[in-house]
CSV table of C-alpha atoms and ligand atoms in Angstrom, one decimal:
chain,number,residue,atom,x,y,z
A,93,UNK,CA,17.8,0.7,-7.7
A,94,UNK,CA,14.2,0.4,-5.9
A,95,UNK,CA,13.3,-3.3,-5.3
A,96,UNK,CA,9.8,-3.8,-6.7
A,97,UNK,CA,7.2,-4.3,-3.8
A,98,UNK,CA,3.8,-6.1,-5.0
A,99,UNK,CA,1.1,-5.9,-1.8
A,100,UNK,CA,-1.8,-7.5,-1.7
A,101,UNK,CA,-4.8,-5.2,-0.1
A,102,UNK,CA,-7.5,-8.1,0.9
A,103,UNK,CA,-9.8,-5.7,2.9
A,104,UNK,CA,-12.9,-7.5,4.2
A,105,UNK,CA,-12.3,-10.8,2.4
A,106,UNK,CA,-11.6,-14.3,3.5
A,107,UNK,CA,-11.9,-15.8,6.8
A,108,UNK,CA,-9.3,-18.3,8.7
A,109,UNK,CA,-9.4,-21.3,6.8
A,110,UNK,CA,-9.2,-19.3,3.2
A,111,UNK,CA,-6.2,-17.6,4.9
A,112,UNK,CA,-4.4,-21.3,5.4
A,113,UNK,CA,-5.4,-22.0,1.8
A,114,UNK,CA,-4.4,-19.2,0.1
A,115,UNK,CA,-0.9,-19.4,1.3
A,116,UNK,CA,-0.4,-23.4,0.6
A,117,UNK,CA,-1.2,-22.4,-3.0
A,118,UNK,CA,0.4,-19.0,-2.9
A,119,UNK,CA,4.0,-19.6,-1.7
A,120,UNK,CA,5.4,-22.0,-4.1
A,121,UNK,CA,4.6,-20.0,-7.3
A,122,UNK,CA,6.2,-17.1,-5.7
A,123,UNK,CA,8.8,-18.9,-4.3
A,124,UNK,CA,11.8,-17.7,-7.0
A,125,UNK,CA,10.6,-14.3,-7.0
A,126,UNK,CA,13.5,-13.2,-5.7
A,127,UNK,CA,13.6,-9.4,-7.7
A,128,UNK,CA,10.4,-8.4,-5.8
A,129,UNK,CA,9.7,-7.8,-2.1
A,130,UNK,CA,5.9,-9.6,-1.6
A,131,UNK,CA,3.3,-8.8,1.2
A,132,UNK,CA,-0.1,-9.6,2.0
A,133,UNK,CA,-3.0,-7.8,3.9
A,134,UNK,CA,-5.1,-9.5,5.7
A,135,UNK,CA,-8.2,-8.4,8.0
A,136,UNK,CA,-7.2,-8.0,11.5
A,137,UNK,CA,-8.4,-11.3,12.7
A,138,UNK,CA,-6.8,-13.3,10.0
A,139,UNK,CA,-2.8,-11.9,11.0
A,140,UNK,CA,-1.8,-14.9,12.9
A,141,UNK,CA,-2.8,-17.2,10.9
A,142,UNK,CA,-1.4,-15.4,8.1
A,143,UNK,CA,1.9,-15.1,9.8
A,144,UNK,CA,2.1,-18.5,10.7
A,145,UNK,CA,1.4,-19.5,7.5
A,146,UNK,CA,4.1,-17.4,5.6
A,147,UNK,CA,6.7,-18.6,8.4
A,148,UNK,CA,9.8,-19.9,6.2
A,149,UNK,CA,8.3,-18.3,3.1
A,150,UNK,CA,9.3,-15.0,1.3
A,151,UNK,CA,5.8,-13.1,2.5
A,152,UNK,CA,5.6,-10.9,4.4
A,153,UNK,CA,2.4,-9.9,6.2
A,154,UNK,CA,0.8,-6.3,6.9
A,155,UNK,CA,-2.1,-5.0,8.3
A,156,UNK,CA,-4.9,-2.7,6.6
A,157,UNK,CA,-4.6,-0.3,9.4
A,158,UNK,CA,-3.4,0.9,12.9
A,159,UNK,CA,-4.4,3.3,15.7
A,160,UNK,CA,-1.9,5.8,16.8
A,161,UNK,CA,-1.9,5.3,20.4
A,162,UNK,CA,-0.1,2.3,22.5
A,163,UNK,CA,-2.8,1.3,24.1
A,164,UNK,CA,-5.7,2.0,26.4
A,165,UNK,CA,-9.5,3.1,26.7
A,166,UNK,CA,-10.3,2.6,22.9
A,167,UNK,CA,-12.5,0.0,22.0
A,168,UNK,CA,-12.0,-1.7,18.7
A,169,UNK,CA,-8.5,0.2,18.0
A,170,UNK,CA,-5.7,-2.2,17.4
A,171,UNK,CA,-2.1,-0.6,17.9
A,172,UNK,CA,1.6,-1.1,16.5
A,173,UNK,CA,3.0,-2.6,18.3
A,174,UNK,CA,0.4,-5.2,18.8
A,175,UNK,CA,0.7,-5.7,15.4
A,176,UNK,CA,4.4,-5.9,15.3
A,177,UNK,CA,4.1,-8.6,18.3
A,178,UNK,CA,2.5,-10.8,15.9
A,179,UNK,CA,4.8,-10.7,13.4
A,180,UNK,CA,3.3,-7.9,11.6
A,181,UNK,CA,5.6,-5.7,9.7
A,182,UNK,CA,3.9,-3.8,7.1
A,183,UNK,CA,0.7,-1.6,7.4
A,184,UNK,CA,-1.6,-0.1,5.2
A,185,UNK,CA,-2.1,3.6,5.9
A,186,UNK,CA,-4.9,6.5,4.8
A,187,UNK,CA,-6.8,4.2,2.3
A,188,UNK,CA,-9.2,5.8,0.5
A,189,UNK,CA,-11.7,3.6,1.7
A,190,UNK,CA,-10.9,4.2,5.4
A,191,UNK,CA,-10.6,7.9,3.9
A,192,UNK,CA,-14.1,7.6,2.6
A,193,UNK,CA,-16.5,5.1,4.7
A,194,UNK,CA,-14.3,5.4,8.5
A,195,UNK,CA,-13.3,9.3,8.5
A,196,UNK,CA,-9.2,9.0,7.7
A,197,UNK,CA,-8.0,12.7,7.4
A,198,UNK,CA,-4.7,13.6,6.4
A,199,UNK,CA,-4.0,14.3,9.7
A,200,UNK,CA,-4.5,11.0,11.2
A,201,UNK,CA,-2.9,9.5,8.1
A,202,UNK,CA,0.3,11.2,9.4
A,203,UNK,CA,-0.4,10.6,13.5
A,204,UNK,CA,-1.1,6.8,12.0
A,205,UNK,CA,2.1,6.6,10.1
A,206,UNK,CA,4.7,8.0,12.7
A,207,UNK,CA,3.5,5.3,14.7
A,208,UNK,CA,3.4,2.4,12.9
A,209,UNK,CA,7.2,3.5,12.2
A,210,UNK,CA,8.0,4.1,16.2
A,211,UNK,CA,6.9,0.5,16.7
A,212,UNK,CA,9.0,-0.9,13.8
A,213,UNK,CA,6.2,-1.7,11.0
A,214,UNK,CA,6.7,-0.6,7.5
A,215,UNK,CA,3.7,1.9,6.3
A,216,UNK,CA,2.5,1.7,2.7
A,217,UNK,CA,1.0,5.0,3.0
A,218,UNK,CA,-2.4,5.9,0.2
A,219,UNK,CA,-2.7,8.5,-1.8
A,220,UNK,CA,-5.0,9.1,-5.0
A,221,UNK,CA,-8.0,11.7,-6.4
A,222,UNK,CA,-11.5,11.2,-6.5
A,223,UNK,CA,-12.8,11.0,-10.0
A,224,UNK,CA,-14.1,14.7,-10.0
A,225,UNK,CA,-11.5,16.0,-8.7
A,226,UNK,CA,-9.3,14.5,-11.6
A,227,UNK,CA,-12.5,15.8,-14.2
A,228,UNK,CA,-11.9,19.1,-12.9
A,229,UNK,CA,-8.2,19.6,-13.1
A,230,UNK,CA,-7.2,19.2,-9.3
A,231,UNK,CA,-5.4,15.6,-9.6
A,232,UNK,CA,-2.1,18.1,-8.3
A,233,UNK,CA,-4.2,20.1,-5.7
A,234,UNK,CA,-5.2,16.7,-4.0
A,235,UNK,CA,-1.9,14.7,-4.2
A,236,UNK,CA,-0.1,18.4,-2.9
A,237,UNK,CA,-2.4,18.5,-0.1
A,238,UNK,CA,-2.3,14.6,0.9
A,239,UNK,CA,0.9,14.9,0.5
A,240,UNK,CA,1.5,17.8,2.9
A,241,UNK,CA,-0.5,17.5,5.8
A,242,UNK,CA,-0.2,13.7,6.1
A,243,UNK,CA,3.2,12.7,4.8
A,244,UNK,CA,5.5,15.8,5.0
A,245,UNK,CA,5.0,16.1,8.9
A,246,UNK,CA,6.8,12.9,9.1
A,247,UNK,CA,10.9,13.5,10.1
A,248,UNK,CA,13.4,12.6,7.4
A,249,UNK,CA,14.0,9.5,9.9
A,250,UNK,CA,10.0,8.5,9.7
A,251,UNK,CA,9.7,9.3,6.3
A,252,UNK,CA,12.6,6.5,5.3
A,253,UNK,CA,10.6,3.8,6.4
A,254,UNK,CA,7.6,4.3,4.6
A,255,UNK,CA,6.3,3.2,1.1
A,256,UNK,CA,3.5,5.5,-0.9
A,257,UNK,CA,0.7,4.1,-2.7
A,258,UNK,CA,-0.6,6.0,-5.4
A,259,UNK,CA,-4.5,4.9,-5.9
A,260,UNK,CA,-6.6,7.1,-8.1
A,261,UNK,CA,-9.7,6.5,-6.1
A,262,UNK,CA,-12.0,6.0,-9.6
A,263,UNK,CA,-9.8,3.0,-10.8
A,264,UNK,CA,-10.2,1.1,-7.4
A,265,UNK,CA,-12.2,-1.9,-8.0
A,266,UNK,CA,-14.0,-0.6,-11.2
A,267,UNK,CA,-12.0,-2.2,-13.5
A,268,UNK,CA,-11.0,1.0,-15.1
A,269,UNK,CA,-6.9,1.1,-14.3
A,270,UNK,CA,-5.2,4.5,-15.0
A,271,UNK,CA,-3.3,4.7,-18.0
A,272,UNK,CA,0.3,3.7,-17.5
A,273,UNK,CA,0.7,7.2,-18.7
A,274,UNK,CA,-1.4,8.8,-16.3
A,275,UNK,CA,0.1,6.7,-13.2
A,276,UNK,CA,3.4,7.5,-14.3
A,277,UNK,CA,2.5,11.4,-14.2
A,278,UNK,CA,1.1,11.0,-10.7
A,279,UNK,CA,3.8,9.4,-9.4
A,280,UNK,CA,6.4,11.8,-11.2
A,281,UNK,CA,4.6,14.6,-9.5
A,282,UNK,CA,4.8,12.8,-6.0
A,283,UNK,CA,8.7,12.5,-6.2
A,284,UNK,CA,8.9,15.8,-7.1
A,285,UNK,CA,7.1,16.9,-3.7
A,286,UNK,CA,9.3,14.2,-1.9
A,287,UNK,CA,12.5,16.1,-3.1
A,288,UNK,CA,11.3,19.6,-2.5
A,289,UNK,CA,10.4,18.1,1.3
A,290,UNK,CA,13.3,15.7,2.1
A,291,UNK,CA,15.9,16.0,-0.5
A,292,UNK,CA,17.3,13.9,-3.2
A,293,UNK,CA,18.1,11.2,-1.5
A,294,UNK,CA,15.1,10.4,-0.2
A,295,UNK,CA,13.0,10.9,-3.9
A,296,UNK,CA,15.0,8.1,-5.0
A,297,UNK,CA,15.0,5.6,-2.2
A,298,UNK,CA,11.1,5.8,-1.7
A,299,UNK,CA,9.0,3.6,-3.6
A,300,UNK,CA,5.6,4.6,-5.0
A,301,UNK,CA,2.9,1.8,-6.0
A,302,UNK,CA,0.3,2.0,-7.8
A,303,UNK,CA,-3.1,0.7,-7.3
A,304,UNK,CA,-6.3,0.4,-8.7
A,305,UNK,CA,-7.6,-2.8,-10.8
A,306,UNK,CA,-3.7,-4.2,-11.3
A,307,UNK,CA,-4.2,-7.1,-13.4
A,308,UNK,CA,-2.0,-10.1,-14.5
A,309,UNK,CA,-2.8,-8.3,-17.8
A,310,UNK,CA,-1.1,-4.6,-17.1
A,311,UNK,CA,1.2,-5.0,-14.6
A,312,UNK,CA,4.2,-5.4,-17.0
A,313,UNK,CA,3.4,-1.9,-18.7
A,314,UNK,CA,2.8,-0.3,-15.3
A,315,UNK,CA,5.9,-1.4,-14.2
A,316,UNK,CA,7.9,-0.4,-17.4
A,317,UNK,CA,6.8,3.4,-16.0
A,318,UNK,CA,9.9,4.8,-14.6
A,319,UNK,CA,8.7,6.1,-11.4
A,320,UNK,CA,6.3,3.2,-10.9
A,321,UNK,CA,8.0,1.0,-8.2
A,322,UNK,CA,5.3,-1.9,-7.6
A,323,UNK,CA,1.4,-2.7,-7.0
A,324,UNK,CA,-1.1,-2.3,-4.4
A,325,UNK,CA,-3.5,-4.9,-5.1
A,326,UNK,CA,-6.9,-5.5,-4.0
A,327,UNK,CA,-9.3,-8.4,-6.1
A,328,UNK,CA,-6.7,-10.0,-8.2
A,329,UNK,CA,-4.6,-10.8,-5.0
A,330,UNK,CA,-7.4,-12.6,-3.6
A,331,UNK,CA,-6.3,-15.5,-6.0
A,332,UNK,CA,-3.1,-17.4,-5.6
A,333,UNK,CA,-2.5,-17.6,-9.3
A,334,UNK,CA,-3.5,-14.0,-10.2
A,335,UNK,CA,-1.3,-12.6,-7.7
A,336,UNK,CA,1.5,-14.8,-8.4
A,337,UNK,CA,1.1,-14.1,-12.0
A,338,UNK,CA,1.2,-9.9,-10.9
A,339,UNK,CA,4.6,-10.8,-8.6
A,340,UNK,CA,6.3,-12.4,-11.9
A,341,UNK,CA,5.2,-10.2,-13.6
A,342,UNK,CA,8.8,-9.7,-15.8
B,127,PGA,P1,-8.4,-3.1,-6.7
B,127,PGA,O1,-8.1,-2.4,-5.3
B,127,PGA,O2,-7.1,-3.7,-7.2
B,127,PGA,O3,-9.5,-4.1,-6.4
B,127,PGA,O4,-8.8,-2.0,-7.6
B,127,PGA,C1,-6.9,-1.7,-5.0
B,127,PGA,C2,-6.9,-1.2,-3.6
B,127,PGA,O5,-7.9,-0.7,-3.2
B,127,PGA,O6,-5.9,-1.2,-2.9
């Protein structure tokens, strides 16, 4: 019923040229991976040529984050629908390295994500615990309170268009993936609060990815998980045939 989604989360990692490369190589072995909806992150700069070079291919290109506002006096901000205008249609929302490095609150995840959707672009909006917080038994408290203050504000409208990633921030680039097990649990528990907040209906269109050290290796058990609806993927979607390998992954 939910088509998988696999994103690929480059953050601060190749410039133009790579970009070009990357999507020569890319786009034929994904080509026939019709059963799953593919998207790619670049940095800022690199979303032209990114979009150009996924014209006439089945990529689609997001960004790793947006400002809330139009426009105006706010240097360095990029908004939605600049994005959009070049061909832009996902963005990546409330990461928890924007959370941790840049100052992303809950509230400007939300103030971020009603935007993005105003404008037309698809947020895959982050979630995920810090490893004490999951050592002490508040995995729930965290996702409850993400979840409220920076998705739940959103109107049933909003809320349709967006995509949560669940990324336990201690499996994010250490190698260490969560426990098909564990994701599953986390992402049970996140339905749960998308039913109590915008019904039925909702809970079971919405997909939830996962992400933190996805693999070629244990994508195919993470996606056997029933409430696991696709990957957010940082290091192995920085090579063609990892990635390609995590899109196929049936
Ligand atoms: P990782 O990053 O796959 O390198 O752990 C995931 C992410 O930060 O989105």
């Amino acid at each position: 019923m939910r088509k998988p989604l696999m994103a690929g989360n480059w953050k601060m990692h190749k410039n133009a040229a790579e970009t070009v490369r990357f999507f020569e190589a890319f786009a034929p072995m994904i080509a026939r991976a019709e059963h799953a909806d593919v998207v790619i992150c670049p940095p800022f700069v690199n979303l032209s040529a990114a979009a150009y070079a996924a014209r006439s291919t089945r990529i689609e290109i997001g960004a790793q984050d947006v400002f809330w506002l139009t426009e105006g006096a706010y240097t360095g901000e990029v908004s939605a629908p600049m994005l959009a205008a070049i061909g832009c249609r996902w963005v990546i929302i409330g990461h928890s390295e924007r959370r941790q490095y840049f100052g992303e609150t809950d509230d400007t995840v939300s103030k971020k994500a009603a935007a993005a959707v105003e404008a037309g672009l698809k947020p895959i909006v982050c979630v995920g615990e810090r490893l004490e917080e999951r050592e002490s038994n508040a995995t729930e408290t965290v996702l409850s309170a993400q979840f409220t203050q920076g998705i739940a504000p959103l109107t049933p409208d909003q809320f349709a268009k967006i995509t949560i990633a669940y990324e336990p921030v201690w499996a994010i680039g250490t190698g260490k993936t969560a426990t098909p097990e564990i994701a599953e649990a986390a992402h049970h528990f996140l339905r749960a609060r998308i039913r109590d907040r915008f019904g039925e209906e909702a809970a079971g269109a919405c997909r939830i990815l996962y992400g933190g050290s996805v693999k070629p290796e244990n994508t195919k058990t993470l996606m056997a998980q029933p409430d696991i609806d696709g990957a957010l993927v940082g290091g192995a979607s920085l090579d063609p045939a990892a990635f390609a390998s995590i899109v196929n992954f049936s």
